[in-house]
Amino acid sequence: MQADAQTGLLVECLIMAPFGLAWLIWLHHQGLGHFTDSPAAAFWLFLAGPMTVAPLVLFSWAARRMPLSTIGFIQFIAPTLSFVIGVSQGEPFNLTRLVSFAFIWGGAAVFLAAAMHRARAARRALKDAAGPA
């Protein structure tokens, strides 16, 4: 059975919601829950779900309108930002990490160069098919 991305996300959330609720109830009965600590805590914990789902819904909406090759390339942004943040916060950065980072972005550069080459070839083919102007 096929479903679009938003429907799939809704079904996943509906399936997982009872387990999450049971876990929250168990935590509360063990004295480990924080939902009733203060109105501010309840407010932020209540919004945690929608704040998590909103980017997923927006991504699935946008992903249907973009080529998969573009989405794949954009997926390099999050790990790179995490890498930069980690290094700026004191994460050890040695030669092995530098080499692996260079290989990852080298692969991305090869992919980008091939995509640009294909796009130029397609433009040339369209221009040649249109004939002299």
mmCIF file with all atom_site columns, C-alpha atoms in Angstrom:
data_model
loop_
_atom_site.group_PDB
_atom_site.id
_atom_site.type_symbol
_atom_site.label_atom_id
_atom_site.label_alt_id
_atom_site.label_comp_id
_atom_site.label_asym_id
_atom_site.label_entity_id
_atom_site.label_seq_id
_atom_site.pdbx_PDB_ins_code
_atom_site.Cartn_x
_atom_site.Cartn_y
_atom_site.Cartn_z
_atom_site.occupancy
_atom_site.B_iso_or_equiv
_atom_site.pdbx_formal_charge
_atom_site.auth_seq_id
_atom_site.auth_comp_id
_atom_site.auth_asym_id
_atom_site.auth_atom_id
_atom_site.pdbx_PDB_model_num
ATOM 1   C CA . MET A 1 1   ? 0.000  0.000  0.000   1.00 0.00 ? 1   MET A CA 1
ATOM 2   C CA . GLN A 1 2   ? 1.408  3.366  -1.010  1.00 0.00 ? 2   GLN A CA 1
ATOM 3   C CA . ALA A 1 3   ? 1.029  6.539  1.009   1.00 0.00 ? 3   ALA A CA 1
ATOM 4   C CA . ASP A 1 4   ? 2.417  10.025 0.676   1.00 0.00 ? 4   ASP A CA 1
ATOM 5   C CA . ALA A 1 5   ? 5.001  11.316 3.135   1.00 0.00 ? 5   ALA A CA 1
ATOM 6   C CA . GLN A 1 6   ? 2.602  13.221 5.385   1.00 0.00 ? 6   GLN A CA 1
ATOM 7   C CA . THR A 1 7   ? 0.258  10.248 5.679   1.00 0.00 ? 7   THR A CA 1
ATOM 8   C CA . GLY A 1 8   ? 3.178  7.973  6.511   1.00 0.00 ? 8   GLY A CA 1
ATOM 9   C CA . LEU A 1 9   ? 4.382  10.386 9.183   1.00 0.00 ? 9   LEU A CA 1
ATOM 10  C CA . LEU A 1 10  ? 0.878  10.594 10.668  1.00 0.00 ? 10  LEU A CA 1
ATOM 11  C CA . VAL A 1 11  ? 0.568  6.803  10.793  1.00 0.00 ? 11  VAL A CA 1
ATOM 12  C CA . GLU A 1 12  ? 4.003  6.496  12.440  1.00 0.00 ? 12  GLU A CA 1
ATOM 13  C CA . CYS A 1 13  ? 3.025  9.086  15.056  1.00 0.00 ? 13  CYS A CA 1
ATOM 14  C CA . LEU A 1 14  ? -0.297 7.365  15.733  1.00 0.00 ? 14  LEU A CA 1
ATOM 15  C CA . ILE A 1 15  ? 1.428  4.016  16.162  1.00 0.00 ? 15  ILE A CA 1
ATOM 16  C CA . MET A 1 16  ? 4.096  5.418  18.507  1.00 0.00 ? 16  MET A CA 1
ATOM 17  C CA . ALA A 1 17  ? 1.832  7.742  20.545  1.00 0.00 ? 17  ALA A CA 1
ATOM 18  C CA . PRO A 1 18  ? 0.426  5.043  22.884  1.00 0.00 ? 18  PRO A CA 1
ATOM 19  C CA . PHE A 1 19  ? 3.952  3.829  23.686  1.00 0.00 ? 19  PHE A CA 1
ATOM 20  C CA . GLY A 1 20  ? 5.122  7.367  24.397  1.00 0.00 ? 20  GLY A CA 1
ATOM 21  C CA . LEU A 1 21  ? 2.103  8.072  26.573  1.00 0.00 ? 21  LEU A CA 1
ATOM 22  C CA . ALA A 1 22  ? 2.624  4.824  28.502  1.00 0.00 ? 22  ALA A CA 1
ATOM 23  C CA . TRP A 1 23  ? 6.263  5.744  29.053  1.00 0.00 ? 23  TRP A CA 1
ATOM 24  C CA . LEU A 1 24  ? 5.331  9.224  30.305  1.00 0.00 ? 24  LEU A CA 1
ATOM 25  C CA . ILE A 1 25  ? 2.778  7.745  32.711  1.00 0.00 ? 25  ILE A CA 1
ATOM 26  C CA . TRP A 1 26  ? 5.349  5.248  33.977  1.00 0.00 ? 26  TRP A CA 1
ATOM 27  C CA . LEU A 1 27  ? 7.922  8.043  34.486  1.00 0.00 ? 27  LEU A CA 1
ATOM 28  C CA . HIS A 1 28  ? 5.366  10.119 36.382  1.00 0.00 ? 28  HIS A CA 1
ATOM 29  C CA . HIS A 1 29  ? 4.490  7.216  38.691  1.00 0.00 ? 29  HIS A CA 1
ATOM 30  C CA . GLN A 1 30  ? 8.186  6.608  39.356  1.00 0.00 ? 30  GLN A CA 1
ATOM 31  C CA . GLY A 1 31  ? 8.613  10.256 40.348  1.00 0.00 ? 31  GLY A CA 1
ATOM 32  C CA . LEU A 1 32  ? 10.867 10.920 37.346  1.00 0.00 ? 32  LEU A CA 1
ATOM 33  C CA . GLY A 1 33  ? 8.418  12.911 35.237  1.00 0.00 ? 33  GLY A CA 1
ATOM 34  C CA . HIS A 1 34  ? 8.779  16.651 34.788  1.00 0.00 ? 34  HIS A CA 1
ATOM 35  C CA . PHE A 1 35  ? 5.477  17.479 33.101  1.00 0.00 ? 35  PHE A CA 1
ATOM 36  C CA . THR A 1 36  ? 3.850  18.742 36.296  1.00 0.00 ? 36  THR A CA 1
ATOM 37  C CA . ASP A 1 37  ? 6.921  20.534 37.704  1.00 0.00 ? 37  ASP A CA 1
ATOM 38  C CA . SER A 1 38  ? 5.777  23.953 36.511  1.00 0.00 ? 38  SER A CA 1
ATOM 39  C CA . PRO A 1 39  ? 3.485  25.507 33.918  1.00 0.00 ? 39  PRO A CA 1
ATOM 40  C CA . ALA A 1 40  ? 6.556  26.472 31.863  1.00 0.00 ? 40  ALA A CA 1
ATOM 41  C CA . ALA A 1 41  ? 7.841  22.883 31.865  1.00 0.00 ? 41  ALA A CA 1
ATOM 42  C CA . ALA A 1 42  ? 4.410  21.590 30.848  1.00 0.00 ? 42  ALA A CA 1
ATOM 43  C CA . PHE A 1 43  ? 4.193  24.191 28.093  1.00 0.00 ? 43  PHE A CA 1
ATOM 44  C CA . TRP A 1 44  ? 7.584  23.332 26.576  1.00 0.00 ? 44  TRP A CA 1
ATOM 45  C CA . LEU A 1 45  ? 7.113  19.580 26.937  1.00 0.00 ? 45  LEU A CA 1
ATOM 46  C CA . PHE A 1 46  ? 3.694  19.855 25.308  1.00 0.00 ? 46  PHE A CA 1
ATOM 47  C CA . LEU A 1 47  ? 5.207  21.775 22.377  1.00 0.00 ? 47  LEU A CA 1
ATOM 48  C CA . ALA A 1 48  ? 8.143  19.374 21.979  1.00 0.00 ? 48  ALA A CA 1
ATOM 49  C CA . GLY A 1 49  ? 6.125  17.047 19.732  1.00 0.00 ? 49  GLY A CA 1
ATOM 50  C CA . PRO A 1 50  ? 4.816  19.651 17.288  1.00 0.00 ? 50  PRO A CA 1
ATOM 51  C CA . MET A 1 51  ? 8.197  21.391 17.235  1.00 0.00 ? 51  MET A CA 1
ATOM 52  C CA . THR A 1 52  ? 9.786  18.076 16.253  1.00 0.00 ? 52  THR A CA 1
ATOM 53  C CA . VAL A 1 53  ? 7.165  17.168 13.659  1.00 0.00 ? 53  VAL A CA 1
ATOM 54  C CA . ALA A 1 54  ? 7.014  20.581 11.945  1.00 0.00 ? 54  ALA A CA 1
ATOM 55  C CA . PRO A 1 55  ? 10.461 20.337 10.289  1.00 0.00 ? 55  PRO A CA 1
ATOM 56  C CA . LEU A 1 56  ? 9.745  16.743 9.241   1.00 0.00 ? 56  LEU A CA 1
ATOM 57  C CA . VAL A 1 57  ? 6.464  17.756 7.596   1.00 0.00 ? 57  VAL A CA 1
ATOM 58  C CA . LEU A 1 58  ? 8.063  20.734 5.871   1.00 0.00 ? 58  LEU A CA 1
ATOM 59  C CA . PHE A 1 59  ? 10.954 18.555 4.662   1.00 0.00 ? 59  PHE A CA 1
ATOM 60  C CA . SER A 1 60  ? 8.602  15.897 3.276   1.00 0.00 ? 60  SER A CA 1
ATOM 61  C CA . TRP A 1 61  ? 6.562  18.612 1.558   1.00 0.00 ? 61  TRP A CA 1
ATOM 62  C CA . ALA A 1 62  ? 9.667  20.138 -0.020  1.00 0.00 ? 62  ALA A CA 1
ATOM 63  C CA . ALA A 1 63  ? 11.276 16.790 -0.861  1.00 0.00 ? 63  ALA A CA 1
ATOM 64  C CA . ARG A 1 64  ? 8.415  15.888 -3.191  1.00 0.00 ? 64  ARG A CA 1
ATOM 65  C CA . ARG A 1 65  ? 9.131  19.018 -5.228  1.00 0.00 ? 65  ARG A CA 1
ATOM 66  C CA . MET A 1 66  ? 12.909 18.599 -5.585  1.00 0.00 ? 66  MET A CA 1
ATOM 67  C CA . PRO A 1 67  ? 15.049 16.113 -7.508  1.00 0.00 ? 67  PRO A CA 1
ATOM 68  C CA . LEU A 1 68  ? 16.430 13.344 -5.304  1.00 0.00 ? 68  LEU A CA 1
ATOM 69  C CA . SER A 1 69  ? 19.958 14.244 -6.387  1.00 0.00 ? 69  SER A CA 1
ATOM 70  C CA . THR A 1 70  ? 19.490 17.744 -4.945  1.00 0.00 ? 70  THR A CA 1
ATOM 71  C CA . ILE A 1 71  ? 18.065 16.377 -1.709  1.00 0.00 ? 71  ILE A CA 1
ATOM 72  C CA . GLY A 1 72  ? 20.997 13.970 -1.405  1.00 0.00 ? 72  GLY A CA 1
ATOM 73  C CA . PHE A 1 73  ? 23.486 16.801 -1.817  1.00 0.00 ? 73  PHE A CA 1
ATOM 74  C CA . ILE A 1 74  ? 21.649 18.999 0.697   1.00 0.00 ? 74  ILE A CA 1
ATOM 75  C CA . GLN A 1 75  ? 21.876 16.154 3.218   1.00 0.00 ? 75  GLN A CA 1
ATOM 76  C CA . PHE A 1 76  ? 25.595 16.974 3.511   1.00 0.00 ? 76  PHE A CA 1
ATOM 77  C CA . ILE A 1 77  ? 24.747 20.268 5.220   1.00 0.00 ? 77  ILE A CA 1
ATOM 78  C CA . ALA A 1 78  ? 23.614 18.886 8.605   1.00 0.00 ? 78  ALA A CA 1
ATOM 79  C CA . PRO A 1 79  ? 26.661 16.655 9.243   1.00 0.00 ? 79  PRO A CA 1
ATOM 80  C CA . THR A 1 80  ? 28.962 19.435 8.093   1.00 0.00 ? 80  THR A CA 1
ATOM 81  C CA . LEU A 1 81  ? 27.337 21.920 10.468  1.00 0.00 ? 81  LEU A CA 1
ATOM 82  C CA . SER A 1 82  ? 27.605 19.370 13.281  1.00 0.00 ? 82  SER A CA 1
ATOM 83  C CA . PHE A 1 83  ? 31.264 18.868 12.411  1.00 0.00 ? 83  PHE A CA 1
ATOM 84  C CA . VAL A 1 84  ? 31.986 22.615 12.406  1.00 0.00 ? 84  VAL A CA 1
ATOM 85  C CA . ILE A 1 85  ? 30.144 23.126 15.697  1.00 0.00 ? 85  ILE A CA 1
ATOM 86  C CA . GLY A 1 86  ? 31.995 20.197 17.277  1.00 0.00 ? 86  GLY A CA 1
ATOM 87  C CA . VAL A 1 87  ? 35.396 21.457 16.196  1.00 0.00 ? 87  VAL A CA 1
ATOM 88  C CA . SER A 1 88  ? 34.577 25.013 17.300  1.00 0.00 ? 88  SER A CA 1
ATOM 89  C CA . GLN A 1 89  ? 33.526 23.671 20.714  1.00 0.00 ? 89  GLN A CA 1
ATOM 90  C CA . GLY A 1 90  ? 36.780 21.806 21.273  1.00 0.00 ? 90  GLY A CA 1
ATOM 91  C CA . GLU A 1 91  ? 36.162 18.401 19.667  1.00 0.00 ? 91  GLU A CA 1
ATOM 92  C CA . PRO A 1 92  ? 39.564 16.875 18.861  1.00 0.00 ? 92  PRO A CA 1
ATOM 93  C CA . PHE A 1 93  ? 40.459 17.360 15.198  1.00 0.00 ? 93  PHE A CA 1
ATOM 94  C CA . ASN A 1 94  ? 43.285 15.123 14.090  1.00 0.00 ? 94  ASN A CA 1
ATOM 95  C CA . LEU A 1 95  ? 44.706 14.042 10.744  1.00 0.00 ? 95  LEU A CA 1
ATOM 96  C CA . THR A 1 96  ? 42.383 11.032 10.466  1.00 0.00 ? 96  THR A CA 1
ATOM 97  C CA . ARG A 1 97  ? 39.300 13.232 10.800  1.00 0.00 ? 97  ARG A CA 1
ATOM 98  C CA . LEU A 1 98  ? 40.719 15.725 8.337   1.00 0.00 ? 98  LEU A CA 1
ATOM 99  C CA . VAL A 1 99  ? 41.334 12.997 5.758   1.00 0.00 ? 99  VAL A CA 1
ATOM 100 C CA . SER A 1 100 ? 37.871 11.458 6.234   1.00 0.00 ? 100 SER A CA 1
ATOM 101 C CA . PHE A 1 101 ? 36.242 14.893 5.973   1.00 0.00 ? 101 PHE A CA 1
ATOM 102 C CA . ALA A 1 102 ? 38.228 15.571 2.783   1.00 0.00 ? 102 ALA A CA 1
ATOM 103 C CA . PHE A 1 103 ? 37.132 12.230 1.272   1.00 0.00 ? 103 PHE A CA 1
ATOM 104 C CA . ILE A 1 104 ? 33.476 12.896 2.087   1.00 0.00 ? 104 ILE A CA 1
ATOM 105 C CA . TRP A 1 105 ? 33.518 16.350 0.540   1.00 0.00 ? 105 TRP A CA 1
ATOM 106 C CA . GLY A 1 106 ? 35.684 15.093 -2.322  1.00 0.00 ? 106 GLY A CA 1
ATOM 107 C CA . GLY A 1 107 ? 32.924 12.621 -3.151  1.00 0.00 ? 107 GLY A CA 1
ATOM 108 C CA . ALA A 1 108 ? 30.366 15.412 -2.942  1.00 0.00 ? 108 ALA A CA 1
ATOM 109 C CA . ALA A 1 109 ? 32.530 17.517 -5.290  1.00 0.00 ? 109 ALA A CA 1
ATOM 110 C CA . VAL A 1 110 ? 32.713 14.650 -7.819  1.00 0.00 ? 110 VAL A CA 1
ATOM 111 C CA . PHE A 1 111 ? 28.930 14.285 -7.644  1.00 0.00 ? 111 PHE A CA 1
ATOM 112 C CA . LEU A 1 112 ? 28.439 18.035 -8.096  1.00 0.00 ? 112 LEU A CA 1
ATOM 113 C CA . ALA A 1 113 ? 30.865 18.176 -11.036 1.00 0.00 ? 113 ALA A CA 1
ATOM 114 C CA . ALA A 1 114 ? 29.056 15.290 -12.753 1.00 0.00 ? 114 ALA A CA 1
ATOM 115 C CA . ALA A 1 115 ? 25.669 16.933 -12.170 1.00 0.00 ? 115 ALA A CA 1
ATOM 116 C CA . MET A 1 116 ? 26.935 20.216 -13.618 1.00 0.00 ? 116 MET A CA 1
ATOM 117 C CA . HIS A 1 117 ? 28.393 18.368 -16.625 1.00 0.00 ? 117 HIS A CA 1
ATOM 118 C CA . ARG A 1 118 ? 25.060 16.602 -17.246 1.00 0.00 ? 118 ARG A CA 1
ATOM 119 C CA . ALA A 1 119 ? 23.155 19.896 -16.951 1.00 0.00 ? 119 ALA A CA 1
ATOM 120 C CA . ARG A 1 120 ? 25.469 21.610 -19.468 1.00 0.00 ? 120 ARG A CA 1
ATOM 121 C CA . ALA A 1 121 ? 25.172 18.667 -21.872 1.00 0.00 ? 121 ALA A CA 1
ATOM 122 C CA . ALA A 1 122 ? 21.383 18.764 -21.588 1.00 0.00 ? 122 ALA A CA 1
ATOM 123 C CA . ARG A 1 123 ? 21.341 22.528 -22.280 1.00 0.00 ? 123 ARG A CA 1
ATOM 124 C CA . ARG A 1 124 ? 23.624 22.019 -25.284 1.00 0.00 ? 124 ARG A CA 1
ATOM 125 C CA . ALA A 1 125 ? 21.394 19.237 -26.610 1.00 0.00 ? 125 ALA A CA 1
ATOM 126 C CA . LEU A 1 126 ? 18.299 21.413 -26.260 1.00 0.00 ? 126 LEU A CA 1
ATOM 127 C CA . LYS A 1 127 ? 20.058 24.293 -27.973 1.00 0.00 ? 127 LYS A CA 1
ATOM 128 C CA . ASP A 1 128 ? 21.213 22.037 -30.848 1.00 0.00 ? 128 ASP A CA 1
ATOM 129 C CA . ALA A 1 129 ? 17.731 20.516 -31.196 1.00 0.00 ? 129 ALA A CA 1
ATOM 130 C CA . ALA A 1 130 ? 16.190 23.985 -31.451 1.00 0.00 ? 130 ALA A CA 1
ATOM 131 C CA . GLY A 1 131 ? 18.419 24.729 -34.408 1.00 0.00 ? 131 GLY A CA 1
ATOM 132 C CA . PRO A 1 132 ? 20.067 27.992 -35.348 1.00 0.00 ? 132 PRO A CA 1
ATOM 133 C CA . ALA A 1 133 ? 18.305 31.064 -34.058 1.00 0.00 ? 133 ALA A CA 1
#
